């Protein structure tokens, strides 16, 4: 990897250290979490601070910078599903009580671009816009079923990945038209997912997913949720998801 490209990758790695659980970090924490030498972290942070992408408070804590606000607004506009899709998701939550997400594939990851949280006190939620592994979970299998060649890239990128098992789950999703997972990505979390298709050419654009605790989202409750997902996915596929489809 070229030095300039490596620096860009490292800069993004530093940005990804910040999230809702740790919005503020000291230099020592950043160096430890990133695995970078302290001098390298200082240099990268200085560049990011200069561009307003990272900010440093008077007490020495780093956080994301105000410059990102413009990108956030633009991204939220471009990647927003339309109101009809949102209403379909809300109806699923109303009927089944579990969290509903729309996931799209971004190279070797998947990202939720829309989420309606479940109504139970104990529920499964993810951070919208946060890259998640494409190697596990019902939504991943549905997205990979539309692009099975990506599995080879995932296996090449992670020698410890059980490629045979992943291919089996992806083949099952392609054969059945849906995927179910339980503890694949996170112990105690179960999910079901189906594909959302393009009105124009039938391509898989996204995965519509319902998820909840493994102790609750099982048996008849999960089967009912899957039936609801299938009907909802047909509705969304027929009507479209709005301008976001131009990016998929």
mmCIF file of C-alpha atoms in Angstrom:
data_model
loop_
_atom_site.group_PDB
_atom_site.id
_atom_site.type_symbol
_atom_site.label_atom_id
_atom_site.label_comp_id
_atom_site.label_asym_id
_atom_site.label_seq_id
_atom_site.Cartn_x
_atom_site.Cartn_y
_atom_site.Cartn_z
ATOM 1 C CA UNK A 1 0.000 0.000 0.000
ATOM 2 C CA UNK A 2 1.356 3.424 -0.966
ATOM 3 C CA UNK A 3 2.356 5.641 2.003
ATOM 4 C CA UNK A 4 -0.261 8.304 1.187
ATOM 5 C CA UNK A 5 -3.012 5.696 0.841
ATOM 6 C CA UNK A 6 -1.871 4.025 4.072
ATOM 7 C CA UNK A 7 -2.096 7.367 5.881
ATOM 8 C CA UNK A 8 -5.645 7.874 4.618
ATOM 9 C CA UNK A 9 -6.610 4.386 5.800
ATOM 10 C CA UNK A 10 -5.057 5.032 9.201
ATOM 11 C CA UNK A 11 -6.870 8.355 9.488
ATOM 12 C CA UNK A 12 -10.198 6.646 8.886
ATOM 13 C CA UNK A 13 -9.251 3.963 11.405
ATOM 14 C CA UNK A 14 -8.775 6.712 13.980
ATOM 15 C CA UNK A 15 -12.153 8.253 13.162
ATOM 16 C CA UNK A 16 -13.846 4.887 13.599
ATOM 17 C CA UNK A 17 -12.606 4.733 17.205
ATOM 18 C CA UNK A 18 -15.214 7.354 18.120
ATOM 19 C CA UNK A 19 -18.802 6.252 18.650
ATOM 20 C CA UNK A 20 -21.699 6.841 21.047
ATOM 21 C CA UNK A 21 -19.988 4.744 23.721
ATOM 22 C CA UNK A 22 -16.738 6.696 23.590
ATOM 23 C CA UNK A 23 -17.258 10.113 21.994
ATOM 24 C CA UNK A 24 -14.177 11.559 23.748
ATOM 25 C CA UNK A 25 -10.719 9.969 23.816
ATOM 26 C CA UNK A 26 -7.304 10.990 25.105
ATOM 27 C CA UNK A 27 -4.200 10.588 22.970
ATOM 28 C CA UNK A 28 -3.019 7.627 25.056
ATOM 29 C CA UNK A 29 -6.347 5.850 24.508
ATOM 30 C CA UNK A 30 -6.261 6.527 20.767
ATOM 31 C CA UNK A 31 -2.745 5.138 20.463
ATOM 32 C CA UNK A 32 -3.648 2.030 22.468
ATOM 33 C CA UNK A 33 -6.916 1.347 20.644
ATOM 34 C CA UNK A 34 -5.444 1.925 17.189
ATOM 35 C CA UNK A 35 -2.189 0.081 17.818
ATOM 36 C CA UNK A 36 -0.294 2.961 16.211
ATOM 37 C CA UNK A 37 2.910 4.455 17.616
ATOM 38 C CA UNK A 38 2.108 7.563 19.605
ATOM 39 C CA UNK A 39 4.122 9.757 17.221
ATOM 40 C CA UNK A 40 2.110 8.468 14.241
ATOM 41 C CA UNK A 41 -1.177 9.041 16.055
ATOM 42 C CA UNK A 42 -0.118 12.601 16.933
ATOM 43 C CA UNK A 43 0.743 13.373 13.304
ATOM 44 C CA UNK A 44 -2.512 11.965 11.937
ATOM 45 C CA UNK A 45 -4.604 13.710 14.583
ATOM 46 C CA UNK A 46 -2.891 17.016 13.850
ATOM 47 C CA UNK A 47 -3.841 16.721 10.172
ATOM 48 C CA UNK A 48 -7.439 15.843 11.061
ATOM 49 C CA UNK A 49 -7.708 18.688 13.565
ATOM 50 C CA UNK A 50 -6.351 21.137 10.982
ATOM 51 C CA UNK A 51 -9.173 20.136 8.612
ATOM 52 C CA UNK A 52 -11.844 20.261 11.300
ATOM 53 C CA UNK A 53 -12.592 16.546 11.021
ATOM 54 C CA UNK A 54 -11.379 15.992 14.590
ATOM 55 C CA UNK A 55 -11.565 18.514 17.437
ATOM 56 C CA UNK A 56 -9.547 18.753 20.632
ATOM 57 C CA UNK A 57 -11.040 20.188 23.813
ATOM 58 C CA UNK A 58 -9.183 22.379 26.328
ATOM 59 C CA UNK A 59 -8.754 19.392 28.651
ATOM 60 C CA UNK A 60 -6.948 17.391 25.957
ATOM 61 C CA UNK A 61 -9.741 15.077 24.820
ATOM 62 C CA UNK A 62 -10.234 14.414 21.119
ATOM 63 C CA UNK A 63 -13.623 14.013 19.469
ATOM 64 C CA UNK A 64 -15.192 14.306 16.012
ATOM 65 C CA UNK A 65 -15.035 17.774 14.493
ATOM 66 C CA UNK A 66 -17.736 20.185 13.397
ATOM 67 C CA UNK A 67 -16.708 19.817 9.732
ATOM 68 C CA UNK A 68 -18.395 16.414 9.757
ATOM 69 C CA UNK A 69 -21.776 18.092 10.269
ATOM 70 C CA UNK A 70 -21.933 19.012 6.598
ATOM 71 C CA UNK A 71 -21.105 15.468 5.546
ATOM 72 C CA UNK A 72 -23.649 14.063 7.985
ATOM 73 C CA UNK A 73 -26.439 16.226 6.569
ATOM 74 C CA UNK A 74 -25.508 15.333 2.999
ATOM 75 C CA UNK A 75 -25.255 11.621 3.780
ATOM 76 C CA UNK A 76 -28.554 11.631 5.668
ATOM 77 C CA UNK A 77 -30.242 13.222 2.666
ATOM 78 C CA UNK A 78 -28.740 10.900 0.064
ATOM 79 C CA UNK A 79 -29.184 7.660 2.019
ATOM 80 C CA UNK A 80 -32.654 8.278 3.463
ATOM 81 C CA UNK A 81 -35.410 5.826 2.519
ATOM 82 C CA UNK A 82 -38.716 7.397 1.556
ATOM 83 C CA UNK A 83 -41.677 7.899 3.895
ATOM 84 C CA UNK A 84 -43.609 4.959 2.462
ATOM 85 C CA UNK A 85 -40.757 2.580 3.270
ATOM 86 C CA UNK A 86 -40.552 4.066 6.757
ATOM 87 C CA UNK A 87 -44.280 3.502 7.248
ATOM 88 C CA UNK A 88 -43.927 -0.130 6.156
ATOM 89 C CA UNK A 89 -41.149 -0.589 8.730
ATOM 90 C CA UNK A 90 -43.227 1.045 11.464
ATOM 91 C CA UNK A 91 -46.149 -1.225 10.686
ATOM 92 C CA UNK A 92 -43.879 -4.260 11.040
ATOM 93 C CA UNK A 93 -42.743 -3.030 14.450
ATOM 94 C CA UNK A 94 -46.353 -2.352 15.459
ATOM 95 C CA UNK A 95 -47.441 -5.860 14.499
ATOM 96 C CA UNK A 96 -44.454 -7.847 15.747
ATOM 97 C CA UNK A 97 -42.740 -5.660 18.345
ATOM 98 C CA UNK A 98 -39.203 -6.318 17.113
ATOM 99 C CA UNK A 99 -36.617 -3.981 15.603
ATOM 100 C CA UNK A 100 -36.641 -3.588 11.822
ATOM 101 C CA UNK A 101 -33.678 -2.479 9.689
ATOM 102 C CA UNK A 102 -32.858 -1.881 6.055
ATOM 103 C CA UNK A 103 -29.295 -3.013 5.298
ATOM 104 C CA UNK A 104 -27.228 -2.362 2.182
ATOM 105 C CA UNK A 105 -23.871 -3.796 1.179
ATOM 106 C CA UNK A 106 -20.906 -1.447 1.130
ATOM 107 C CA UNK A 107 -18.054 -3.418 -0.407
ATOM 108 C CA UNK A 108 -17.091 -5.959 2.311
ATOM 109 C CA UNK A 109 -19.393 -4.610 5.017
ATOM 110 C CA UNK A 110 -23.098 -4.036 5.537
ATOM 111 C CA UNK A 111 -24.661 -0.868 6.861
ATOM 112 C CA UNK A 112 -28.096 -0.112 8.245
ATOM 113 C CA UNK A 113 -29.488 2.952 6.464
ATOM 114 C CA UNK A 114 -32.854 2.884 8.249
ATOM 115 C CA UNK A 115 -34.043 1.510 11.572
ATOM 116 C CA UNK A 116 -37.284 1.386 13.528
ATOM 117 C CA UNK A 117 -36.673 0.190 17.087
ATOM 118 C CA UNK A 118 -38.752 -2.550 18.666
ATOM 119 C CA UNK A 119 -41.295 -1.758 21.352
ATOM 120 C CA UNK A 120 -40.040 -4.120 24.076
ATOM 121 C CA UNK A 121 -37.801 -2.901 26.880
ATOM 122 C CA UNK A 122 -35.223 -5.512 25.906
ATOM 123 C CA UNK A 123 -34.659 -5.157 22.173
ATOM 124 C CA UNK A 124 -31.959 -5.518 19.573
ATOM 125 C CA UNK A 125 -30.740 -2.263 18.028
ATOM 126 C CA UNK A 126 -27.751 -1.307 15.893
ATOM 127 C CA UNK A 127 -26.114 2.024 15.096
ATOM 128 C CA UNK A 128 -27.424 3.346 11.788
ATOM 129 C CA UNK A 129 -24.579 4.105 9.418
ATOM 130 C CA UNK A 130 -22.047 2.000 11.313
ATOM 131 C CA UNK A 131 -20.242 -0.636 9.176
ATOM 132 C CA UNK A 132 -20.976 -4.164 10.347
ATOM 133 C CA UNK A 133 -19.455 -7.525 9.369
ATOM 134 C CA UNK A 134 -20.752 -9.048 6.162
ATOM 135 C CA UNK A 135 -19.646 -12.468 7.351
ATOM 136 C CA UNK A 136 -22.460 -13.190 9.814
ATOM 137 C CA UNK A 137 -26.130 -12.472 10.383
ATOM 138 C CA UNK A 138 -29.309 -13.017 8.383
ATOM 139 C CA UNK A 139 -29.030 -9.704 6.510
ATOM 140 C CA UNK A 140 -25.471 -10.565 5.457
ATOM 141 C CA UNK A 141 -26.532 -13.909 4.002
ATOM 142 C CA UNK A 142 -29.338 -12.295 2.009
ATOM 143 C CA UNK A 143 -27.023 -9.619 0.611
ATOM 144 C CA UNK A 144 -24.327 -12.158 -0.236
ATOM 145 C CA UNK A 145 -26.834 -14.464 -1.922
ATOM 146 C CA UNK A 146 -27.185 -11.745 -4.547
ATOM 147 C CA UNK A 147 -23.395 -11.443 -4.885
ATOM 148 C CA UNK A 148 -21.907 -14.867 -4.024
ATOM 149 C CA UNK A 149 -18.565 -13.955 -5.594
ATOM 150 C CA UNK A 150 -18.001 -11.540 -2.685
ATOM 151 C CA UNK A 151 -17.644 -14.536 -0.362
ATOM 152 C CA UNK A 152 -14.289 -15.336 -1.974
ATOM 153 C CA UNK A 153 -13.073 -11.815 -1.191
ATOM 154 C CA UNK A 154 -14.238 -12.127 2.407
ATOM 155 C CA UNK A 155 -12.422 -15.427 2.838
ATOM 156 C CA UNK A 156 -9.252 -13.982 1.289
ATOM 157 C CA UNK A 157 -9.432 -10.994 3.640
ATOM 158 C CA UNK A 158 -9.816 -13.160 6.763
ATOM 159 C CA UNK A 159 -7.885 -16.441 6.833
ATOM 160 C CA UNK A 160 -9.651 -17.441 10.057
ATOM 161 C CA UNK A 161 -13.113 -17.157 8.520
ATOM 162 C CA UNK A 162 -14.979 -20.449 8.084
ATOM 163 C CA UNK A 163 -15.597 -20.077 4.359
ATOM 164 C CA UNK A 164 -17.414 -23.383 4.052
ATOM 165 C CA UNK A 165 -19.976 -22.450 6.682
ATOM 166 C CA UNK A 166 -20.474 -18.989 5.208
ATOM 167 C CA UNK A 167 -21.017 -20.407 1.724
ATOM 168 C CA UNK A 168 -23.539 -22.862 3.150
ATOM 169 C CA UNK A 169 -25.530 -20.083 4.831
ATOM 170 C CA UNK A 170 -25.421 -17.934 1.689
ATOM 171 C CA UNK A 171 -26.548 -20.842 -0.494
ATOM 172 C CA UNK A 172 -29.415 -21.455 1.918
ATOM 173 C CA UNK A 173 -30.511 -17.837 1.647
ATOM 174 C CA UNK A 174 -30.418 -18.040 -2.154
ATOM 175 C CA UNK A 175 -32.391 -21.297 -2.143
ATOM 176 C CA UNK A 176 -35.021 -20.297 0.415
ATOM 177 C CA UNK A 177 -35.422 -16.629 -0.427
ATOM 178 C CA UNK A 178 -34.764 -15.638 3.193
ATOM 179 C CA UNK A 179 -32.225 -16.130 5.969
ATOM 180 C CA UNK A 180 -32.452 -16.748 9.700
ATOM 181 C CA UNK A 181 -29.640 -16.367 12.212
ATOM 182 C CA UNK A 182 -29.315 -16.895 15.939
ATOM 183 C CA UNK A 183 -26.131 -15.865 17.694
ATOM 184 C CA UNK A 184 -24.154 -15.781 14.443
ATOM 185 C CA UNK A 185 -22.982 -12.191 14.871
ATOM 186 C CA UNK A 186 -23.685 -11.642 18.561
ATOM 187 C CA UNK A 187 -24.648 -14.171 21.217
ATOM 188 C CA UNK A 188 -28.242 -13.647 22.286
ATOM 189 C CA UNK A 189 -29.331 -11.866 19.108
ATOM 190 C CA UNK A 190 -31.572 -13.523 16.509
ATOM 191 C CA UNK A 191 -32.758 -12.202 13.161
ATOM 192 C CA UNK A 192 -34.653 -12.956 9.981
ATOM 193 C CA UNK A 193 -34.103 -11.165 6.668
ATOM 194 C CA UNK A 194 -35.448 -11.058 3.111
ATOM 195 C CA UNK A 195 -34.375 -9.197 -0.013
ATOM 196 C CA UNK A 196 -35.723 -5.929 -1.384
ATOM 197 C CA UNK A 197 -35.583 -5.894 -5.190
ATOM 198 C CA UNK A 198 -35.337 -3.170 -7.806
ATOM 199 C CA UNK A 199 -38.551 -2.392 -9.691
ATOM 200 C CA UNK A 200 -36.587 -1.881 -12.897
ATOM 201 C CA UNK A 201 -34.331 -4.899 -13.199
ATOM 202 C CA UNK A 202 -35.035 -7.176 -10.217
ATOM 203 C CA UNK A 203 -31.625 -6.689 -8.624
ATOM 204 C CA UNK A 204 -31.312 -7.113 -4.864
ATOM 205 C CA UNK A 205 -30.951 -3.595 -3.481
ATOM 206 C CA UNK A 206 -31.129 -4.231 0.232
ATOM 207 C CA UNK A 207 -32.035 -6.656 2.985
ATOM 208 C CA UNK A 208 -35.087 -6.009 5.156
ATOM 209 C CA UNK A 209 -34.382 -7.460 8.580
ATOM 210 C CA UNK A 210 -36.254 -8.085 11.830
ATOM 211 C CA UNK A 211 -34.251 -8.864 14.961
ATOM 212 C CA UNK A 212 -34.672 -9.411 18.661
ATOM 213 C CA UNK A 213 -33.344 -11.371 21.647
ATOM 214 C CA UNK A 214 -32.825 -15.084 20.968
ATOM 215 C CA UNK A 215 -34.974 -15.912 23.974
ATOM 216 C CA UNK A 216 -37.995 -14.178 22.428
ATOM 217 C CA UNK A 217 -37.549 -14.079 18.657
ATOM 218 C CA UNK A 218 -37.961 -17.788 18.036
ATOM 219 C CA UNK A 219 -40.518 -20.410 17.034
ATOM 220 C CA UNK A 220 -43.943 -19.109 16.021
ATOM 221 C CA UNK A 221 -42.958 -15.520 16.803
ATOM 222 C CA UNK A 222 -40.055 -15.689 14.363
ATOM 223 C CA UNK A 223 -42.158 -17.426 11.701
ATOM 224 C CA UNK A 224 -44.800 -14.707 11.991
ATOM 225 C CA UNK A 225 -42.100 -12.075 11.708
ATOM 226 C CA UNK A 226 -40.674 -13.731 8.621
ATOM 227 C CA UNK A 227 -44.108 -13.792 6.980
ATOM 228 C CA UNK A 228 -44.487 -10.104 7.781
ATOM 229 C CA UNK A 229 -41.058 -9.366 6.316
ATOM 230 C CA UNK A 230 -41.902 -11.151 3.074
ATOM 231 C CA UNK A 231 -45.096 -9.164 2.593
ATOM 232 C CA UNK A 232 -43.354 -5.913 3.521
ATOM 233 C CA UNK A 233 -40.447 -6.579 1.158
ATOM 234 C CA UNK A 234 -42.875 -7.119 -1.715
ATOM 235 C CA UNK A 235 -44.558 -3.809 -0.923
ATOM 236 C CA UNK A 236 -41.259 -1.929 -0.744
ATOM 237 C CA UNK A 237 -39.910 -3.625 -3.878
ATOM 238 C CA UNK A 238 -43.041 -2.703 -5.846
ATOM 239 C CA UNK A 239 -43.121 0.919 -4.653
ATOM 240 C CA UNK A 240 -39.390 1.573 -4.382
ATOM 241 C CA UNK A 241 -37.411 3.112 -1.539
ATOM 242 C CA UNK A 242 -37.013 6.601 -2.963
ATOM 243 C CA UNK A 243 -33.963 8.447 -4.285
ATOM 244 C CA UNK A 244 -31.580 6.204 -2.340
ATOM 245 C CA UNK A 245 -32.085 3.512 -4.993
ATOM 246 C CA UNK A 246 -29.893 5.583 -7.302
ATOM 247 C CA UNK A 247 -26.933 4.745 -5.050
ATOM 248 C CA UNK A 248 -27.567 1.001 -4.927
#
